[in-house]
Short mmCIF file of C-alpha atoms in Angstrom, two decimals:
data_model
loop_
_atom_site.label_atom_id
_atom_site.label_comp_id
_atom_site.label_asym_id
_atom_site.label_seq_id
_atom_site.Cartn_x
_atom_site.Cartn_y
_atom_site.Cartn_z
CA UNK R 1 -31.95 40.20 53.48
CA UNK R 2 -29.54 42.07 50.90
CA UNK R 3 -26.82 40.89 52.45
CA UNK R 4 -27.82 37.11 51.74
CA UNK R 5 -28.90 37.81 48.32
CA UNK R 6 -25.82 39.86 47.21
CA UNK R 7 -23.99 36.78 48.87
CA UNK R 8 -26.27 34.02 47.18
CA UNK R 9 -25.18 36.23 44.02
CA UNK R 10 -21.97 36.16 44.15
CA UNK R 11 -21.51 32.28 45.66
CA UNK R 12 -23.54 31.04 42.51
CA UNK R 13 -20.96 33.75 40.09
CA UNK R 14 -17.95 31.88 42.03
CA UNK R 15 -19.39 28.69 41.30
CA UNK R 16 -20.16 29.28 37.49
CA UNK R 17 -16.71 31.18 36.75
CA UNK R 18 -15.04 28.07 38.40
CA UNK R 19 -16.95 25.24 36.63
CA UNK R 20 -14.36 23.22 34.58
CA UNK R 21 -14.05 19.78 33.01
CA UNK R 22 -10.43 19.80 33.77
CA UNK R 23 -9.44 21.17 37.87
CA UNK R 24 -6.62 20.04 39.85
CA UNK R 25 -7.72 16.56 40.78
CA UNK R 26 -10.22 15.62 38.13
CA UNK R 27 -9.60 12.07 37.06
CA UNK R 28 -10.38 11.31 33.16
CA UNK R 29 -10.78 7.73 31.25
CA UNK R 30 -11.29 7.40 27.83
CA UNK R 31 -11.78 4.04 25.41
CA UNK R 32 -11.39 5.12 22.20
CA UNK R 33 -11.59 3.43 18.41
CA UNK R 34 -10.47 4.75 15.30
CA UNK R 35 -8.26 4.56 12.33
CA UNK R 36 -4.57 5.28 11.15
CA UNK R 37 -3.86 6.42 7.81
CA UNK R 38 -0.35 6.37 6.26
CA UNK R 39 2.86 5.39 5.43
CA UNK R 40 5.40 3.27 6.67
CA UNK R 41 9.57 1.97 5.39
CA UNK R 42 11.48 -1.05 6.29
CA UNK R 43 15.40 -1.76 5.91
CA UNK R 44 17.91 -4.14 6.59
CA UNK R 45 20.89 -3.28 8.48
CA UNK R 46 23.10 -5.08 5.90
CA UNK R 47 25.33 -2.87 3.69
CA UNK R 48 23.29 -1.84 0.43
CA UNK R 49 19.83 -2.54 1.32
CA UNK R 50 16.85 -1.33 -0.06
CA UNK R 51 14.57 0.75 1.89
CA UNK R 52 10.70 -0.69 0.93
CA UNK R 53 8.03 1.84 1.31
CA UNK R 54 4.47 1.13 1.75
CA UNK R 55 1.26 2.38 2.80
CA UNK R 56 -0.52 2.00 5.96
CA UNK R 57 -4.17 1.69 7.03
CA UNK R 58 -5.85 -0.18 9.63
CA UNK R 59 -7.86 -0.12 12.85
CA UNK R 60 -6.58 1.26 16.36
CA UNK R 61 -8.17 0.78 19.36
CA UNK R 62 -7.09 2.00 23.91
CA UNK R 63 -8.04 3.09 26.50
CA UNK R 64 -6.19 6.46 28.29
CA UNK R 65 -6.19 7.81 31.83
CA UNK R 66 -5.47 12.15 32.32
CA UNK R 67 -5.71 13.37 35.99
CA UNK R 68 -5.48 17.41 36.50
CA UNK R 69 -2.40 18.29 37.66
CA UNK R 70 -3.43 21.77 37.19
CA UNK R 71 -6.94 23.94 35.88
CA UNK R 72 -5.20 23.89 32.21
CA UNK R 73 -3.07 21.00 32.39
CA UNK R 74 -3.44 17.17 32.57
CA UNK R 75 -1.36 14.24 32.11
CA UNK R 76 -1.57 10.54 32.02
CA UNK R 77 -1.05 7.22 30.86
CA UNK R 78 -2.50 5.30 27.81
CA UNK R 79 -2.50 1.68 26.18
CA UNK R 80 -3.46 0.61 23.01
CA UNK R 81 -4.00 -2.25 20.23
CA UNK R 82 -3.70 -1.57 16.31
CA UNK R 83 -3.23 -3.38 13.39
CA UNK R 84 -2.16 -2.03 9.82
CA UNK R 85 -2.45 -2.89 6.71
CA UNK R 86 0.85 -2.11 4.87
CA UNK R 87 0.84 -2.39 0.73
CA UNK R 88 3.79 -1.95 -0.76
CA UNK R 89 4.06 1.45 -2.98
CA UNK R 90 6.09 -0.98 -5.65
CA UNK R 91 7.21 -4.59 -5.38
CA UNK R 92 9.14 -4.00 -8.64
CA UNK R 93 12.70 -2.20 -7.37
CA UNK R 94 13.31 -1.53 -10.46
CA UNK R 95 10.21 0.46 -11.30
CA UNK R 96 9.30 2.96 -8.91
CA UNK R 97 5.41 3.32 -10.55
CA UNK R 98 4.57 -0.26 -10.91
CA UNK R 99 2.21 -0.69 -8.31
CA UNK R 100 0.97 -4.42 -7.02
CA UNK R 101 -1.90 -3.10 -5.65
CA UNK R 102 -3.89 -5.01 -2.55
CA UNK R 103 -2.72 -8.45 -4.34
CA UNK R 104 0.29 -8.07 -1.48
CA UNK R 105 0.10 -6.95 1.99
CA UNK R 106 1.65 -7.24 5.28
CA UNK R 107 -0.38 -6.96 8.31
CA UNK R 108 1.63 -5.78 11.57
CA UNK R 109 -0.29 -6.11 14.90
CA UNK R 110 1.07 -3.24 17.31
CA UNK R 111 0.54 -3.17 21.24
CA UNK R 112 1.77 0.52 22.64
CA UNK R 113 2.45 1.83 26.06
CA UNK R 114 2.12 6.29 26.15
CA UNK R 115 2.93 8.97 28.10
CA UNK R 116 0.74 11.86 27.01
CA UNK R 117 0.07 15.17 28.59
CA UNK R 118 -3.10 18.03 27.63
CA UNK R 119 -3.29 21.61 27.92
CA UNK R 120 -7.02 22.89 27.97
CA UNK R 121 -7.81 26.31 25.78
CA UNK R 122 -11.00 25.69 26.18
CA UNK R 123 -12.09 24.32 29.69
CA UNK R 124 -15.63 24.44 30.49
CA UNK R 125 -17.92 22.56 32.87
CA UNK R 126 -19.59 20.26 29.77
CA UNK R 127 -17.04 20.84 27.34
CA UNK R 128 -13.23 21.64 26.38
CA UNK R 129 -11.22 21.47 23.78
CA UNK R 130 -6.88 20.48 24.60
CA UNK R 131 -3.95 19.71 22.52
CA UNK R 132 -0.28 17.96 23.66
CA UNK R 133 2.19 15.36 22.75
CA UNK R 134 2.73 12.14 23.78
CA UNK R 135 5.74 9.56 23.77
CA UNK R 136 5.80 5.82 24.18
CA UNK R 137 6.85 2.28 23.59
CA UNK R 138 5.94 0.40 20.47
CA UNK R 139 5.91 -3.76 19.86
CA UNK R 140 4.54 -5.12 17.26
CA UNK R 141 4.50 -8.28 14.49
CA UNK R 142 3.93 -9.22 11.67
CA UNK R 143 2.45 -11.66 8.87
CA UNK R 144 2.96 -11.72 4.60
CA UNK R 145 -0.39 -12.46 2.37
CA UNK R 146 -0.57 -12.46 -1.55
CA UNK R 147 -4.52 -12.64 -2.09
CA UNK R 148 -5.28 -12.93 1.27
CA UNK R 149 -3.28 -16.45 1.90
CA UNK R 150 -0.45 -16.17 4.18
CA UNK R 151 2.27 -17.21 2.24
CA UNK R 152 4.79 -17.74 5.19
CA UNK R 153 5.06 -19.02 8.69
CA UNK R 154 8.12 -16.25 9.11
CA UNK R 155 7.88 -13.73 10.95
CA UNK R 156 9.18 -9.98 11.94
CA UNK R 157 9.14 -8.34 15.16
CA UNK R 158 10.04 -5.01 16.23
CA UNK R 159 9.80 -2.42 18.80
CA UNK R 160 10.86 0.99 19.85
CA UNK R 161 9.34 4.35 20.41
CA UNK R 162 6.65 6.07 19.36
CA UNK R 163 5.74 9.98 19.24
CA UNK R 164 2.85 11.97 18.52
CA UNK R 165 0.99 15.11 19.03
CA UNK R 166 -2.88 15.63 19.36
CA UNK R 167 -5.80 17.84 19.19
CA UNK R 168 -9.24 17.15 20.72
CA UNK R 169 -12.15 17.54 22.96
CA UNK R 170 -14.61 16.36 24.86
CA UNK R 171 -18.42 16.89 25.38
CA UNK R 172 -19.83 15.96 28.70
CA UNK R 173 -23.29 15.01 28.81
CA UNK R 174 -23.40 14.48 32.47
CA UNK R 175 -21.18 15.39 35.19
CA UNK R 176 -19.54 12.17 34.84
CA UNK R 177 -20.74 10.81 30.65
CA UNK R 178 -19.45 12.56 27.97
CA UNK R 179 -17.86 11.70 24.27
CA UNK R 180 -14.34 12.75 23.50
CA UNK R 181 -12.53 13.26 19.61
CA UNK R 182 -9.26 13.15 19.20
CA UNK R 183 -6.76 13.95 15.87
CA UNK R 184 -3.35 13.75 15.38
CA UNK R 185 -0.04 12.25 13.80
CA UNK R 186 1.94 9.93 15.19
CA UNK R 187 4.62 8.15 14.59
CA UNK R 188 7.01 5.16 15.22
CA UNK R 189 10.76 4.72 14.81
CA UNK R 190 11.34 0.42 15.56
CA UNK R 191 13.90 -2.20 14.75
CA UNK R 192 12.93 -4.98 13.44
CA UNK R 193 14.02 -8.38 13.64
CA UNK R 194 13.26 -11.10 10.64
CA UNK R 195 13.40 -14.65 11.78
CA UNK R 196 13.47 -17.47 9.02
CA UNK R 197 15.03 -21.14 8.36
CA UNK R 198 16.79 -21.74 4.91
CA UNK R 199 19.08 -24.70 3.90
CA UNK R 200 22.61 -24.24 4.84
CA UNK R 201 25.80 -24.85 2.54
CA UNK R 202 25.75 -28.71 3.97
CA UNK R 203 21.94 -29.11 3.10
CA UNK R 204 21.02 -28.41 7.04
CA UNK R 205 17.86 -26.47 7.60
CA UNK R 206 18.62 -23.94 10.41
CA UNK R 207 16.93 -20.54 11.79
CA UNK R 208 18.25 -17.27 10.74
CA UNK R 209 18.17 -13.78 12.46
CA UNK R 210 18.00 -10.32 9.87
CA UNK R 211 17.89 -7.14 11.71
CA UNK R 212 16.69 -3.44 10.64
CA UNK R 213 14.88 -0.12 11.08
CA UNK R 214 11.17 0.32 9.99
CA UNK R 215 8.87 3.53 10.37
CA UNK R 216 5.09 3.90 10.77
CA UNK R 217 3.34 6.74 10.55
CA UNK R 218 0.41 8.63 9.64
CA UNK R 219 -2.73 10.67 10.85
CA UNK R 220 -4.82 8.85 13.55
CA UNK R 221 -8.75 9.81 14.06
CA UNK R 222 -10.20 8.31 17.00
CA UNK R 223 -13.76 8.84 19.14
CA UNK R 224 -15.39 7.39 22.05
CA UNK R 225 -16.61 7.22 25.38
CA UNK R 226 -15.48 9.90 28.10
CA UNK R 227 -15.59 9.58 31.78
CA UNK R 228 -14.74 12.21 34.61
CA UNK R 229 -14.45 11.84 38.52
#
Protein backbone atom coordinates (compact mmCIF):
# COMPACT_ATOMS: atom_id res chain seq x y z
CA UNK A 1 0.00 0.00 0.00
CA UNK A 2 3.05 2.54 0.41
CA UNK A 3 4.40 1.53 -2.48
CA UNK A 4 1.23 2.66 -4.58
CA UNK A 5 0.85 5.79 -2.72
CA UNK A 6 4.53 6.94 -2.87
CA UNK A 7 3.99 5.99 -6.67
CA UNK A 8 0.48 7.79 -7.02
CA UNK A 9 2.73 10.69 -5.41
CA UNK A 10 5.17 10.96 -7.48
CA UNK A 11 3.06 10.12 -11.00
CA UNK A 12 0.71 13.15 -10.08
CA UNK A 13 4.43 15.42 -9.16
CA UNK A 14 5.56 14.17 -12.82
CA UNK A 15 2.43 15.19 -14.21
CA UNK A 16 2.22 18.74 -12.55
CA UNK A 17 6.09 19.60 -13.12
CA UNK A 18 5.41 18.65 -16.83
CA UNK A 19 2.13 20.58 -17.45
CA UNK A 20 2.87 23.21 -20.20
CA UNK A 21 0.92 25.30 -22.70
CA UNK A 22 3.73 25.00 -25.08
CA UNK A 23 5.36 20.88 -25.45
CA UNK A 24 6.82 19.45 -28.45
CA UNK A 25 3.75 18.93 -30.58
CA UNK A 26 1.24 21.36 -29.23
CA UNK A 27 -0.54 23.02 -32.10
CA UNK A 28 -1.62 26.87 -31.44
CA UNK A 29 -4.19 29.23 -33.53
CA UNK A 30 -4.79 32.58 -32.81
CA UNK A 31 -7.29 35.40 -34.58
CA UNK A 32 -6.30 38.44 -33.39
CA UNK A 33 -7.52 42.38 -33.82
CA UNK A 34 -5.81 45.37 -32.91
CA UNK A 35 -4.21 48.58 -33.86
CA UNK A 36 -0.90 50.08 -35.39
CA UNK A 37 0.38 53.27 -34.32
CA UNK A 38 3.07 55.22 -36.25
CA UNK A 39 4.93 56.56 -38.83
CA UNK A 40 5.55 55.97 -42.26
CA UNK A 41 7.94 57.93 -45.60
CA UNK A 42 7.50 57.73 -49.25
CA UNK A 43 10.08 58.68 -52.16
CA UNK A 44 10.51 58.67 -55.66
CA UNK A 45 13.36 57.04 -57.23
CA UNK A 46 13.93 60.11 -59.47
CA UNK A 47 17.06 62.22 -58.76
CA UNK A 48 16.14 65.01 -56.08
CA UNK A 49 13.02 63.84 -54.63
CA UNK A 50 11.49 64.64 -51.59
CA UNK A 51 11.04 62.15 -48.96
CA UNK A 52 7.14 62.83 -47.46
CA UNK A 53 6.68 61.76 -43.95
CA UNK A 54 3.47 61.01 -42.36
CA UNK A 55 1.79 59.41 -39.61
CA UNK A 56 0.16 56.15 -39.40
CA UNK A 57 -2.86 54.71 -37.57
CA UNK A 58 -5.35 52.23 -38.44
CA UNK A 59 -6.87 48.82 -37.76
CA UNK A 60 -5.01 45.32 -38.19
CA UNK A 61 -6.56 42.26 -38.14
CA UNK A 62 -4.95 37.74 -38.76
CA UNK A 63 -5.01 34.92 -37.84
CA UNK A 64 -1.44 32.88 -36.78
CA UNK A 65 -0.59 29.21 -36.44
CA UNK A 66 2.71 28.16 -33.69
CA UNK A 67 3.29 24.35 -33.33
CA UNK A 68 6.03 23.27 -30.51
CA UNK A 69 8.97 22.37 -31.98
CA UNK A 70 10.38 22.18 -28.60
CA UNK A 71 9.05 22.72 -24.52
CA UNK A 72 10.38 26.54 -24.94
CA UNK A 73 10.19 27.05 -28.49
CA UNK A 74 7.47 27.40 -31.20
CA UNK A 75 7.22 28.55 -34.63
CA UNK A 76 4.71 29.17 -37.28
CA UNK A 77 3.01 30.87 -39.90
CA UNK A 78 0.68 33.97 -39.87
CA UNK A 79 -1.62 36.12 -42.30
CA UNK A 80 -3.03 39.27 -41.91
CA UNK A 81 -5.25 42.36 -43.20
CA UNK A 82 -4.59 46.14 -42.12
CA UNK A 83 -5.36 49.34 -43.22
CA UNK A 84 -3.67 52.77 -42.18
CA UNK A 85 -4.43 55.91 -42.05
CA UNK A 86 -1.38 58.00 -43.16
CA UNK A 87 -1.56 62.10 -42.57
CA UNK A 88 1.00 63.85 -43.79
CA UNK A 89 3.37 65.55 -40.95
CA UNK A 90 3.40 68.78 -43.54
CA UNK A 91 1.98 69.20 -47.03
CA UNK A 92 3.85 72.54 -47.16
CA UNK A 93 7.75 71.46 -48.26
CA UNK A 94 8.65 74.46 -47.53
CA UNK A 95 7.52 74.61 -43.93
CA UNK A 96 8.40 71.78 -41.93
CA UNK A 97 5.61 72.87 -38.92
CA UNK A 98 2.70 73.65 -41.04
CA UNK A 99 0.60 70.89 -40.40
CA UNK A 100 -2.73 70.03 -42.70
CA UNK A 101 -4.12 68.14 -40.18
CA UNK A 102 -6.87 65.14 -40.98
CA UNK A 103 -8.15 67.55 -43.97
CA UNK A 104 -5.58 65.05 -46.12
CA UNK A 105 -5.03 61.46 -45.81
CA UNK A 106 -4.02 58.46 -47.63
CA UNK A 107 -5.42 55.20 -46.73
CA UNK A 108 -3.13 52.06 -47.72
CA UNK A 109 -4.83 48.62 -47.41
CA UNK A 110 -1.96 45.99 -46.55
CA UNK A 111 -2.33 42.05 -46.93
CA UNK A 112 0.95 40.28 -45.16
CA UNK A 113 2.30 36.81 -45.24
CA UNK A 114 4.88 36.01 -41.68
CA UNK A 115 7.20 33.79 -40.52
CA UNK A 116 7.35 34.16 -36.76
CA UNK A 117 8.92 32.03 -34.13
CA UNK A 118 8.29 32.16 -29.81
CA UNK A 119 10.41 31.32 -27.03
CA UNK A 120 8.34 30.63 -23.74
CA UNK A 121 9.91 32.17 -20.24
CA UNK A 122 7.05 31.48 -18.80
CA UNK A 123 5.33 28.12 -19.84
CA UNK A 124 2.67 26.89 -17.69
CA UNK A 125 -0.31 24.56 -18.15
CA UNK A 126 -3.04 27.74 -18.26
CA UNK A 127 -0.70 30.35 -18.94
CA UNK A 128 2.75 31.63 -20.52
CA UNK A 129 4.21 34.45 -21.40
CA UNK A 130 6.93 34.31 -25.01
CA UNK A 131 8.71 36.82 -27.02
CA UNK A 132 10.43 36.41 -30.85
CA UNK A 133 10.69 37.99 -34.19
CA UNK A 134 9.07 37.53 -37.17
CA UNK A 135 9.76 38.29 -41.00
CA UNK A 136 7.43 38.45 -43.94
CA UNK A 137 6.00 39.69 -47.18
CA UNK A 138 4.11 42.93 -47.43
CA UNK A 139 1.45 44.15 -50.45
CA UNK A 140 -0.47 46.74 -50.13
CA UNK A 141 -2.49 49.93 -51.96
CA UNK A 142 -3.53 52.76 -51.78
CA UNK A 143 -6.21 55.70 -52.17
CA UNK A 144 -5.85 59.96 -51.71
CA UNK A 145 -8.90 61.85 -49.76
CA UNK A 146 -9.03 65.68 -48.89
CA UNK A 147 -12.20 65.76 -46.47
CA UNK A 148 -12.98 62.42 -46.86
CA UNK A 149 -13.67 62.57 -50.89
CA UNK A 150 -11.31 60.63 -52.88
CA UNK A 151 -9.86 63.01 -54.99
CA UNK A 152 -8.26 60.50 -57.54
CA UNK A 153 -8.87 57.30 -59.34
CA UNK A 154 -4.74 56.84 -59.23
CA UNK A 155 -3.34 54.62 -57.52
CA UNK A 156 0.05 53.24 -55.68
CA UNK A 157 1.05 49.84 -55.02
CA UNK A 158 3.86 48.40 -53.27
CA UNK A 159 5.30 45.45 -51.65
CA UNK A 160 8.29 44.03 -49.93
CA UNK A 161 9.24 42.80 -46.54
CA UNK A 162 8.26 43.25 -43.36
CA UNK A 163 10.04 42.67 -39.80
CA UNK A 164 9.06 42.73 -36.35
CA UNK A 165 9.62 41.53 -32.92
CA UNK A 166 6.96 40.67 -30.17
CA UNK A 167 6.10 40.15 -26.65
CA UNK A 168 3.00 38.34 -25.32
CA UNK A 169 0.99 35.73 -23.64
CA UNK A 170 -1.66 33.74 -23.37
CA UNK A 171 -4.27 32.70 -20.69
CA UNK A 172 -5.96 29.41 -21.16
CA UNK A 173 -9.23 29.03 -19.75
CA UNK A 174 -9.66 25.50 -20.79
CA UNK A 175 -7.38 22.97 -22.01
CA UNK A 176 -8.16 23.99 -25.40
CA UNK A 177 -9.93 28.16 -24.87
CA UNK A 178 -7.82 30.68 -23.83
CA UNK A 179 -7.13 34.63 -24.77
CA UNK A 180 -3.74 35.65 -26.02
CA UNK A 181 -2.01 39.61 -26.01
CA UNK A 182 0.45 40.43 -28.05
CA UNK A 183 2.90 43.88 -28.36
CA UNK A 184 5.41 44.80 -30.54
CA UNK A 185 7.01 46.97 -33.43
CA UNK A 186 7.07 46.20 -36.70
CA UNK A 187 8.02 47.38 -39.60
CA UNK A 188 7.97 47.49 -43.48
CA UNK A 189 10.59 48.42 -46.07
CA UNK A 190 8.30 48.39 -49.84
CA UNK A 191 8.63 49.89 -53.26
CA UNK A 192 6.12 51.48 -54.51
CA UNK A 193 4.79 51.92 -57.81
CA UNK A 194 2.49 55.18 -58.82
CA UNK A 195 0.35 54.61 -61.81
CA UNK A 196 -1.39 57.75 -63.47
CA UNK A 197 -2.50 59.14 -67.09
CA UNK A 198 -1.52 62.82 -67.98
CA UNK A 199 -1.62 64.54 -71.46
CA UNK A 200 1.40 63.97 -73.49
CA UNK A 201 3.48 66.70 -75.50
CA UNK A 202 0.99 65.88 -78.67
CA UNK A 203 -2.21 66.33 -76.43
CA UNK A 204 -2.48 62.24 -76.08
CA UNK A 205 -3.69 61.02 -72.75
CA UNK A 206 -1.51 57.98 -71.85
CA UNK A 207 -0.67 55.91 -68.48
CA UNK A 208 2.44 56.61 -66.62
CA UNK A 209 4.58 54.39 -64.26
CA UNK A 210 6.66 56.39 -61.03
CA UNK A 211 8.58 54.10 -58.91
CA UNK A 212 10.01 54.44 -55.15
CA UNK A 213 10.71 53.30 -51.58
CA UNK A 214 8.12 53.85 -48.73
CA UNK A 215 8.38 52.72 -44.94
CA UNK A 216 5.69 51.82 -42.38
CA UNK A 217 6.14 51.40 -39.09
CA UNK A 218 5.08 51.66 -35.66
CA UNK A 219 3.95 49.78 -32.39
CA UNK A 220 1.17 47.15 -32.98
CA UNK A 221 -1.26 46.03 -29.92
CA UNK A 222 -3.35 43.20 -30.71
CA UNK A 223 -5.77 40.59 -28.51
CA UNK A 224 -7.95 37.76 -29.15
CA UNK A 225 -9.01 34.37 -29.16
CA UNK A 226 -6.44 31.44 -28.35
CA UNK A 227 -6.73 27.86 -29.23
CA UNK A 228 -4.41 24.79 -28.31
CA UNK A 229 -4.44 21.04 -29.53
Amino acid sequence: MKKVLLTAIAVFGFTVANAQSNKQGTMHVNVLGGFLSGTATQQDDAAGSLKYKSTATGAQFGANFQYGIAESFSAGIGLELGTSVLTPKSINIYDEDYDFGSNYNTTVSTFKVNLSGRYYFVNKDNFNVFAGPSIGYTTAKDKTAVLGVTISDDKTKYAGLNYGVNVGGNYYFSDVVGVILNVGYEGSSLTSKYTYTDYNDDDVLVSYTDKGKATIGGIKVMAGLALKF
